[in-house]
């Protein structure tokens, strides 16, 4: 069978109706990875045995007439900062290169309960810090559309695995755009849910107040199904909402005559917005208009501070979260330490890459006694104002439409020596994390060089079901 031809929903149906066995589908996924992943580099590890055993169990259930789950037999890839018991969870860092967690993330339990077959773990920027997956200490990942280009990041491996057709579904994490931006660069759908919709238990923490796990898929329907599987309460994450959002997988028809779409003036005025990206995004908005939606200009005046605010809040939280990697508790420990301080500092020096160290230093600085008020506290205040801007906008409109990133995928190596240019590729996505909102990235065309352009749709908090419905509606507008 050719696994690249089917959506996750189709695969689950065909396995259930015995047109394919789960084993055939799993083998097709593994064979394609064997044939092509040396060129793409999406995976850091493959769980061949575990995947085949899971598939065998699905086939057994189906022949016994038991319920195999909504994802029964569907291959799924998982970003390698999400823990799976007894599989390496490296965060693409030398620090955790050989780390095997003794437990699985909540989302992994949910995937398994729904019958998904976990194929392997995907590459990322080290500890999810980056926008191109070039910060991985373990591997390079190429964009399946054109291997000279980056897949985006930090969930570049998951985006590439779906874009290459290795798997129809993958999980990523999004702290400042790490699902939406690589989805846009690779031409697939990626969604960051409302903060608290999905449990972070078992996700290696980067910026805990920003991190959310979310789905990658080739279309919105598949993404909605995957989100519906992983969403819901979990007592082990105190920020996880106590009630599961309803209707995530319903994708209600859109009444365009009642739909108001806001275009943030500030987003379209940014210097550095590529003209082809602008053109494709504007053409997408035109389609909504033709369908009957009302298009309004809106203002998010504080958005201009989103990048600096994010790089204060995210680095502060990262510096604190990453203090646990000290050579004593987990991961890499240096050899021949002279005393405990030497062990802490050399283990960290050897285990962390350059970008991770840069973030820890920035974060430690903004949290230090002398600068806490000037930077960290002020950033928290601006964060609230950014959230207020969105809340005001959503009094007027149902959905905000915007670019995902200022440009399409760039070439490998193009921005590695310019961290600031790299940070700016998140300019349209990070405010959504700062405000805790849901955002989705979906393909809306290609640039002249053939690289995909993404459209970002954003809704008010907990309106994830509406956001998915509008995204699915857009796909139907053709
Ligand atoms: N690119 C952003 C950063 O480097 C976002 C990363 C993410 O969402 N994990 O921090």
Coordinates of C-alpha atoms and ligand atoms in Angstrom, one line a residue:
X1 CA 0.0 0.0 0.0
X2 CA 1.0 3.6 -0.5
X3 CA 0.6 5.3 2.8
X4 CA 1.1 8.8 1.4
X5 CA -2.2 8.6 -0.4
X6 CA -4.4 8.5 2.6
X7 CA -5.4 10.8 5.5
X8 CA -5.4 9.5 9.0
X9 CA -9.2 9.3 9.0
X10 CA -9.2 7.3 5.8
X11 CA -6.5 5.0 7.2
X12 CA -8.4 4.4 10.4
X13 CA -11.6 3.6 8.4
X14 CA -9.8 1.2 6.0
X15 CA -8.1 -0.6 8.8
X16 CA -11.4 -0.9 10.6
X17 CA -13.2 -2.3 7.5
X18 CA -10.3 -4.7 7.0
X19 CA -9.2 -3.2 3.6
X20 CA -5.7 -2.9 5.1
X21 CA -4.3 -4.4 8.3
X22 CA -2.6 -2.2 10.8
X23 CA 0.5 -4.2 10.2
X24 CA 0.5 -3.4 6.4
X25 CA 0.1 0.3 7.2
X26 CA 2.8 0.3 9.8
X27 CA 5.2 -1.6 7.5
X28 CA 4.4 0.9 4.7
X29 CA 5.3 3.8 7.0
X30 CA 8.5 2.1 8.2
X31 CA 9.5 1.2 4.6
X32 CA 9.1 4.8 3.4
X33 CA 11.1 6.1 6.3
X34 CA 13.9 3.5 5.6
X35 CA 13.9 4.6 2.0
X36 CA 13.8 8.3 2.4
X37 CA 14.6 9.5 5.9
X38 CA 18.3 9.5 5.2
X39 CA 17.6 12.4 2.9
X40 CA 15.1 14.2 5.2
X41 CA 16.3 13.4 8.7
X42 CA 12.9 13.8 10.3
X43 CA 13.4 11.0 12.9
X44 CA 15.9 10.7 15.8
X45 CA 14.7 7.3 16.7
X46 CA 12.4 4.7 15.3
X47 CA 10.5 2.1 17.5
X48 CA 10.1 -0.6 14.9
X49 CA 9.4 -3.4 17.4
X50 CA 7.0 -1.3 19.5
X51 CA 5.1 -0.1 16.4
X52 CA 4.7 -3.6 15.0
X53 CA 3.6 -4.9 18.4
X54 CA 1.0 -2.1 18.7
X55 CA -0.2 -2.8 15.1
X56 CA -0.5 -6.5 15.9
X57 CA -2.7 -5.7 18.9
X58 CA -4.9 -3.5 16.7
X59 CA -5.3 -6.3 14.2
X60 CA -6.2 -8.7 16.9
X61 CA -8.9 -6.3 18.3
X62 CA -10.3 -5.9 14.8
X63 CA -10.5 -9.5 14.1
X64 CA -12.1 -10.1 17.5
X65 CA -14.7 -7.5 16.7
X66 CA -13.4 -5.2 19.5
X67 CA -13.2 -1.4 19.3
X68 CA -9.7 -0.5 18.0
X69 CA -10.1 3.2 18.9
X70 CA -10.5 6.3 16.6
X71 CA -6.9 6.2 15.6
X72 CA -6.8 2.4 15.4
X73 CA -3.6 1.5 13.5
X74 CA -2.7 5.0 12.4
X75 CA 1.0 5.8 12.4
X76 CA 1.9 8.8 14.5
X77 CA 5.3 10.5 15.1
X78 CA 6.1 12.3 18.4
X79 CA 8.5 15.2 18.9
X80 CA 11.5 14.1 20.9
X81 CA 10.8 16.4 23.9
X82 CA 7.7 14.4 24.8
X83 CA 8.5 11.5 27.1
X84 CA 7.8 7.9 26.1
X85 CA 8.6 5.3 28.7
X86 CA 11.8 3.3 27.8
X87 CA 12.4 5.2 24.6
X88 CA 15.1 7.8 24.4
X89 CA 13.8 11.3 24.9
X90 CA 16.8 13.5 23.8
X91 CA 15.3 16.9 23.3
X92 CA 18.0 16.8 20.5
X93 CA 20.6 17.7 23.1
X94 CA 23.8 16.0 24.1
X95 CA 22.6 16.6 27.7
X96 CA 19.9 13.9 27.2
X97 CA 21.3 11.9 24.4
X98 CA 20.9 8.6 26.3
X99 CA 18.0 9.6 28.6
X100 CA 15.1 7.0 28.8
X101 CA 12.3 8.4 30.9
X102 CA 10.6 6.0 33.4
X103 CA 7.2 7.3 32.4
X104 CA 5.2 8.5 29.4
X105 CA 3.6 11.8 28.7
X106 CA -0.2 12.2 29.2
X107 CA -0.6 12.7 25.4
X108 CA 1.3 9.4 24.7
X109 CA -1.1 7.5 27.0
X110 CA -4.0 9.2 25.2
X111 CA -2.6 8.3 21.7
X112 CA -2.2 4.7 22.8
X113 CA -5.7 4.5 24.3
X114 CA -7.0 5.7 20.9
X115 CA -5.2 2.9 19.0
X116 CA -2.4 5.1 17.5
X117 CA 0.8 3.3 16.4
X118 CA 3.8 5.4 17.6
X119 CA 6.5 5.1 14.9
X120 CA 9.3 7.1 16.5
X121 CA 10.6 10.4 17.8
X122 CA 11.3 13.4 15.7
X123 CA 14.1 15.9 15.5
X124 CA 13.8 19.5 17.0
X125 CA 15.9 22.4 17.9
X126 CA 17.7 21.6 21.1
X127 CA 15.1 21.9 24.0
X128 CA 12.7 23.4 21.4
X129 CA 14.8 26.6 21.2
X130 CA 14.9 27.8 17.6
X131 CA 13.1 28.3 14.4
X132 CA 14.8 26.0 11.9
X133 CA 15.7 22.7 13.6
X134 CA 19.4 23.7 12.9
X135 CA 20.0 23.9 16.6
X136 CA 19.6 20.2 17.0
X137 CA 22.8 18.7 18.5
X138 CA 22.1 15.4 16.9
X139 CA 20.9 15.7 13.3
X140 CA 20.0 18.0 10.4
X141 CA 16.5 17.9 9.1
X142 CA 15.7 19.1 5.6
X143 CA 12.4 20.5 4.2
X144 CA 10.8 17.7 2.1
X145 CA 9.6 20.2 -0.4
X146 CA 13.2 21.1 -1.3
X147 CA 16.0 19.7 0.8
X148 CA 18.2 22.8 0.5
X149 CA 15.7 24.6 2.7
X150 CA 15.1 24.3 6.5
X151 CA 11.8 22.7 7.7
X152 CA 11.3 25.5 10.2
X153 CA 11.3 24.8 13.9
X154 CA 11.5 23.9 16.6
X155 CA 9.2 21.0 15.7
X156 CA 10.9 20.7 12.3
X157 CA 11.1 16.9 12.4
X158 CA 7.4 16.4 13.1
X159 CA 6.4 18.8 10.3
X160 CA 8.8 17.2 7.9
X161 CA 7.6 13.6 8.8
X162 CA 4.1 14.6 7.9
X163 CA 5.1 16.6 4.8
X164 CA 7.2 13.7 3.5
X165 CA 4.2 11.4 4.0
X166 CA 6.0 9.1 6.4
X167 CA 3.1 9.5 8.8
X168 CA -0.2 11.2 8.5
X169 CA -0.1 12.7 12.0
X170 CA 2.6 14.0 14.4
X171 CA 2.8 15.8 17.7
X172 CA 4.8 19.0 18.2
X173 CA 5.1 21.6 21.0
X174 CA 4.6 25.3 20.5
X175 CA 6.1 27.8 22.9
X176 CA 6.4 30.7 20.5
X177 CA 5.4 29.3 17.1
X178 CA 7.2 25.9 17.0
X179 CA 4.2 24.1 15.6
X180 CA 2.7 26.8 13.3
X181 CA 5.9 28.0 11.7
X182 CA 7.3 24.6 10.6
X183 CA 3.8 23.6 9.5
X184 CA 3.8 26.7 7.3
X185 CA 7.4 26.1 6.0
X186 CA 6.6 22.5 5.1
X187 CA 3.1 23.0 3.7
X188 CA 1.1 21.1 6.3
X189 CA -1.5 22.0 9.0
X190 CA -0.3 22.6 12.5
X191 CA -2.2 23.9 15.5
X192 CA -1.3 25.3 18.9
X193 CA -4.4 24.9 21.2
X194 CA -5.5 27.3 23.9
X195 CA -3.1 27.1 26.8
X196 CA -4.4 24.4 29.2
X197 CA -6.4 22.4 26.7
X198 CA -3.7 19.7 26.5
X199 CA -1.7 18.4 29.5
X200 CA 2.0 19.2 29.5
X201 CA 2.7 16.3 31.8
X202 CA 5.7 14.5 30.2
X203 CA 6.6 17.4 27.9
X204 CA 10.2 18.5 28.8
X205 CA 9.6 22.1 30.0
X206 CA 10.9 25.1 28.1
X207 CA 8.7 28.1 29.0
X208 CA 6.0 26.5 31.1
X209 CA 3.5 29.4 30.9
X210 CA 3.8 29.3 27.1
X211 CA 4.3 25.6 26.1
X212 CA 1.5 23.6 24.5
X213 CA 1.5 20.3 22.7
X214 CA -0.5 20.2 19.5
X215 CA -1.2 18.3 16.2
X216 CA 0.4 18.3 12.8
X217 CA -1.6 16.8 9.9
X218 CA -2.1 17.1 6.2
X219 CA -5.5 18.7 6.6
X220 CA -7.7 20.3 9.3
X221 CA -10.0 17.3 9.8
X222 CA -7.1 15.0 10.7
X223 CA -5.6 17.7 13.0
X224 CA -9.0 18.1 14.7
X225 CA -9.2 14.3 15.3
X226 CA -5.8 14.2 16.8
X227 CA -6.4 17.2 19.0
X228 CA -9.7 15.7 20.2
X229 CA -7.7 12.6 21.2
X230 CA -5.0 14.4 23.2
X231 CA -7.1 17.2 24.8
X232 CA -8.7 16.9 28.2
X233 CA -8.1 17.2 31.9
X234 CA -5.1 15.8 33.7
X235 CA -4.5 16.3 37.4
X236 CA -0.7 16.0 36.8
X237 CA -0.6 19.4 35.0
X238 CA -2.1 22.0 37.3
X239 CA -2.6 24.4 34.4
X240 CA -4.6 21.9 32.4
X241 CA -8.3 22.9 32.3
X242 CA -10.6 20.7 34.4
X243 CA -13.1 20.2 31.6
X244 CA -12.4 19.0 28.1
X245 CA -13.4 21.4 25.3
X246 CA -16.4 20.1 23.4
X247 CA -16.9 20.0 19.7
X248 CA -13.3 19.9 18.7
X249 CA -13.9 17.1 16.2
X250 CA -17.3 18.3 15.0
X251 CA -16.2 21.0 12.5
X252 CA -19.5 22.6 12.2
X253 CA -20.5 24.3 8.9
X254 CA -19.6 27.9 8.8
X255 CA -22.2 30.5 8.3
X256 CA -20.0 33.0 6.4
X257 CA -22.7 35.8 6.6
X258 CA -22.2 35.8 10.4
X259 CA -18.4 35.5 10.4
X260 CA -16.3 38.5 11.1
X261 CA -12.6 38.2 10.3
X262 CA -10.1 40.7 11.7
X263 CA -6.9 41.7 10.0
X264 CA -4.4 43.2 12.4
X265 CA -3.1 46.4 10.8
X266 CA 0.2 46.0 12.6
X267 CA 0.9 42.6 11.2
X268 CA 0.5 43.6 7.6
X269 CA 2.6 46.8 8.1
X270 CA 5.7 45.0 9.5
X271 CA 8.9 45.8 7.7
X272 CA 10.3 42.5 6.4
X273 CA 7.0 40.9 5.4
X274 CA 7.8 39.2 2.2
X275 CA 5.6 40.5 -0.7
X276 CA 4.8 37.0 -1.9
X277 CA 3.7 35.9 1.5
X278 CA 1.6 39.0 1.8
X279 CA 0.0 38.4 -1.6
X280 CA -0.9 34.8 -0.8
X281 CA -2.3 35.6 2.6
X282 CA -4.4 38.5 1.2
X283 CA -5.7 36.2 -1.6
X284 CA -6.8 33.7 1.2
X285 CA -8.6 36.5 3.0
X286 CA -10.3 37.5 -0.3
X287 CA -11.7 33.9 -0.5
X288 CA -13.3 34.3 2.9
X289 CA -14.7 37.6 1.7
X290 CA -16.1 36.1 -1.5
X291 CA -17.7 33.4 0.6
X292 CA -19.6 36.1 2.5
X293 CA -17.4 36.8 5.6
X294 CA -17.0 40.4 6.8
X295 CA -13.4 41.5 6.8
X296 CA -12.4 44.3 9.3
X297 CA -9.2 46.0 10.1
X298 CA -8.3 45.7 13.8
X299 CA -5.6 47.1 16.0
X300 CA -3.2 45.4 18.3
X301 CA -1.1 48.3 19.4
X302 CA 1.0 46.5 22.0
X303 CA 2.0 43.8 19.5
X304 CA 5.2 45.6 18.6
X305 CA 6.6 44.6 22.0
X306 CA 5.8 40.9 21.5
X307 CA 9.3 39.7 20.4
X308 CA 11.2 41.4 23.3
X309 CA 8.5 40.4 25.8
X310 CA 8.7 36.8 24.6
X311 CA 12.4 36.6 24.8
X312 CA 12.3 37.9 28.4
X313 CA 9.5 35.6 29.6
X314 CA 10.6 32.5 27.7
X315 CA 14.3 32.8 28.6
X316 CA 13.5 33.5 32.3
X317 CA 11.3 30.4 32.5
X318 CA 13.9 28.3 30.5
X319 CA 16.7 29.3 32.8
X320 CA 14.7 28.1 35.8
X321 CA 13.4 24.9 34.0
X322 CA 16.8 23.9 32.7
X323 CA 18.5 24.3 36.1
X324 CA 17.5 20.6 36.8
X325 CA 20.1 19.5 34.2
X326 CA 23.1 19.5 36.5
X327 CA 24.8 16.2 35.8
X328 CA 23.5 14.9 39.1
X329 CA 19.8 14.3 38.4
X330 CA 19.6 13.6 34.7
X331 CA 21.6 13.3 31.6
X332 CA 25.2 14.0 30.8
X333 CA 27.8 14.1 33.5
X334 CA 31.3 15.3 32.8
X335 CA 34.3 13.0 33.6
X336 CA 36.9 13.6 36.3
X337 CA 35.2 16.3 38.3
X338 CA 37.3 17.9 41.0
X339 CA 34.4 18.9 43.1
X340 CA 30.6 19.3 42.9
X341 CA 30.7 22.9 41.4
X342 CA 33.1 21.7 38.8
X343 CA 30.8 18.8 38.0
X344 CA 27.7 21.1 37.7
X345 CA 29.5 23.6 35.5
X346 CA 31.4 21.3 33.2
X347 CA 28.4 18.9 32.8
X348 CA 26.3 21.9 31.7
X349 CA 29.1 23.4 29.6
X350 CA 29.5 20.1 27.7
X351 CA 25.9 19.1 27.6
X352 CA 24.2 22.2 26.3
X353 CA 24.6 23.8 22.9
X354 CA 25.2 27.5 22.1
X355 CA 21.6 28.6 21.7
X356 CA 20.5 26.9 25.0
X357 CA 23.4 28.6 26.8
X358 CA 22.5 31.9 25.3
X359 CA 18.9 31.5 26.6
X360 CA 20.0 30.4 30.1
X361 CA 22.3 33.4 30.3
X362 CA 19.6 35.9 29.1
X363 CA 17.0 34.3 31.5
X364 CA 19.3 34.4 34.5
X365 CA 20.1 38.0 33.8
X366 CA 16.5 39.2 33.5
X367 CA 15.6 37.3 36.8
X368 CA 18.7 38.6 38.7
X369 CA 18.0 40.9 41.7
X370 CA 19.2 44.0 40.0
X371 CA 17.2 43.6 36.8
X372 CA 14.1 41.7 37.8
X373 CA 11.9 44.8 38.0
X374 CA 13.4 46.4 34.9
X375 CA 13.0 43.4 32.6
X376 CA 11.1 40.5 33.9
X377 CA 8.3 42.3 35.9
X378 CA 7.9 44.8 33.1
X379 CA 7.7 42.0 30.5
X380 CA 4.9 40.4 32.5
X381 CA 3.0 43.7 32.5
X382 CA 3.4 44.0 28.7
X383 CA 2.3 40.4 28.3
X384 CA -1.0 41.3 30.1
X385 CA -1.5 44.3 27.8
X386 CA -0.9 42.1 24.7
X387 CA -3.5 39.7 26.0
X388 CA -5.9 42.7 26.6
X389 CA -5.3 43.8 23.0
X390 CA -6.5 40.4 21.7
X391 CA -9.4 40.3 24.1
X392 CA -10.6 43.7 22.8
X393 CA -10.2 42.6 19.2
X394 CA -12.3 39.5 19.9
X395 CA -15.1 41.8 21.1
X396 CA -15.4 42.9 17.4
X397 CA -14.3 39.8 15.4
X398 CA -14.6 36.0 15.6
X399 CA -11.3 35.1 14.0
X400 CA -8.0 37.0 13.3
X401 CA -6.2 36.2 10.0
X402 CA -2.5 36.8 9.6
X403 CA 0.7 35.5 8.1
X404 CA 2.4 32.7 10.0
X405 CA 5.9 34.0 9.4
X406 CA 7.3 36.9 7.5
X407 CA 8.9 34.7 4.8
X408 CA 8.7 31.2 3.4
X409 CA 11.4 28.6 4.4
X410 CA 14.9 29.9 4.2
X411 CA 18.0 28.0 3.0
X412 CA 19.9 25.9 5.5
X413 CA 22.7 28.0 7.1
X414 CA 21.2 31.3 5.9
X415 CA 20.4 32.6 9.4
X416 CA 22.5 30.5 11.7
X417 CA 24.9 33.3 12.5
X418 CA 22.2 35.9 13.1
X419 CA 20.1 34.9 16.2
X420 CA 18.1 38.2 16.0
X421 CA 17.0 37.5 12.4
X422 CA 16.1 34.0 13.5
X423 CA 14.1 35.4 16.4
X424 CA 12.1 37.6 14.0
X425 CA 10.7 34.6 12.2
X426 CA 8.4 34.2 15.2
X427 CA 7.1 37.7 15.0
X428 CA 3.5 36.7 14.1
X429 CA 3.2 33.6 16.3
X430 CA 4.6 34.4 19.7
X431 CA 2.0 36.9 20.8
X432 CA -0.6 34.0 20.5
X433 CA 1.4 32.1 23.1
X434 CA 1.9 35.2 25.3
X435 CA -1.9 35.6 25.3
X436 CA -2.6 31.8 25.7
X437 CA -4.8 31.7 22.6
X438 CA -5.3 29.0 20.0
X439 CA -3.7 29.5 16.6
X440 CA -3.6 27.3 13.5
X441 CA -1.4 27.4 10.4
X442 CA -2.7 26.0 7.2
X443 CA -1.3 26.1 3.6
X444 CA -2.5 28.9 1.4
X445 CA -0.3 28.7 -1.7
X446 CA 3.3 28.7 -2.8
X447 CA 5.9 31.3 -3.5
X448 CA 7.6 31.4 -6.9
X449 CA 10.4 29.2 -5.7
X450 CA 7.8 26.5 -4.9
X451 CA 8.1 26.8 -1.1
X452 CA 4.7 26.8 0.8
X453 CA 3.0 29.8 2.4
X454 CA 0.9 29.5 5.5
X455 CA -2.1 31.3 6.6
X456 CA -2.5 31.8 10.4
X457 CA -6.0 31.9 12.0
X458 CA -6.3 32.9 15.6
X459 CA -9.4 32.8 17.8
X460 CA -10.4 33.8 21.3
X461 CA -9.4 31.5 24.2
X462 CA -11.2 28.2 24.3
X463 CA -12.8 28.8 20.8
X464 CA -10.6 26.0 19.4
X465 CA -13.6 24.2 18.0
X466 CA -14.7 27.3 16.1
X467 CA -11.1 27.9 14.9
X468 CA -10.9 24.4 13.5
X469 CA -14.2 24.7 11.8
X470 CA -13.2 27.9 10.1
X471 CA -9.9 26.3 9.0
X472 CA -11.7 23.3 7.6
X473 CA -14.1 25.6 5.9
X474 CA -11.2 27.5 4.2
X475 CA -9.9 24.2 2.8
X476 CA -13.3 23.6 1.3
X477 CA -13.3 27.0 -0.4
X478 CA -10.7 25.5 -2.6
Ligands
LIG1 N1 11.3 29.9 17.8 C1 10.9 30.3 19.1 C2 12.1 30.2 20.1 O1 13.1 29.9 19.6 C3 9.8 29.4 19.5 C4 10.2 28.0 19.9 C5 9.1 27.2 20.3 O2 7.9 27.5 20.1 N2 9.4 26.1 21.0 O3 11.9 30.3 21.2

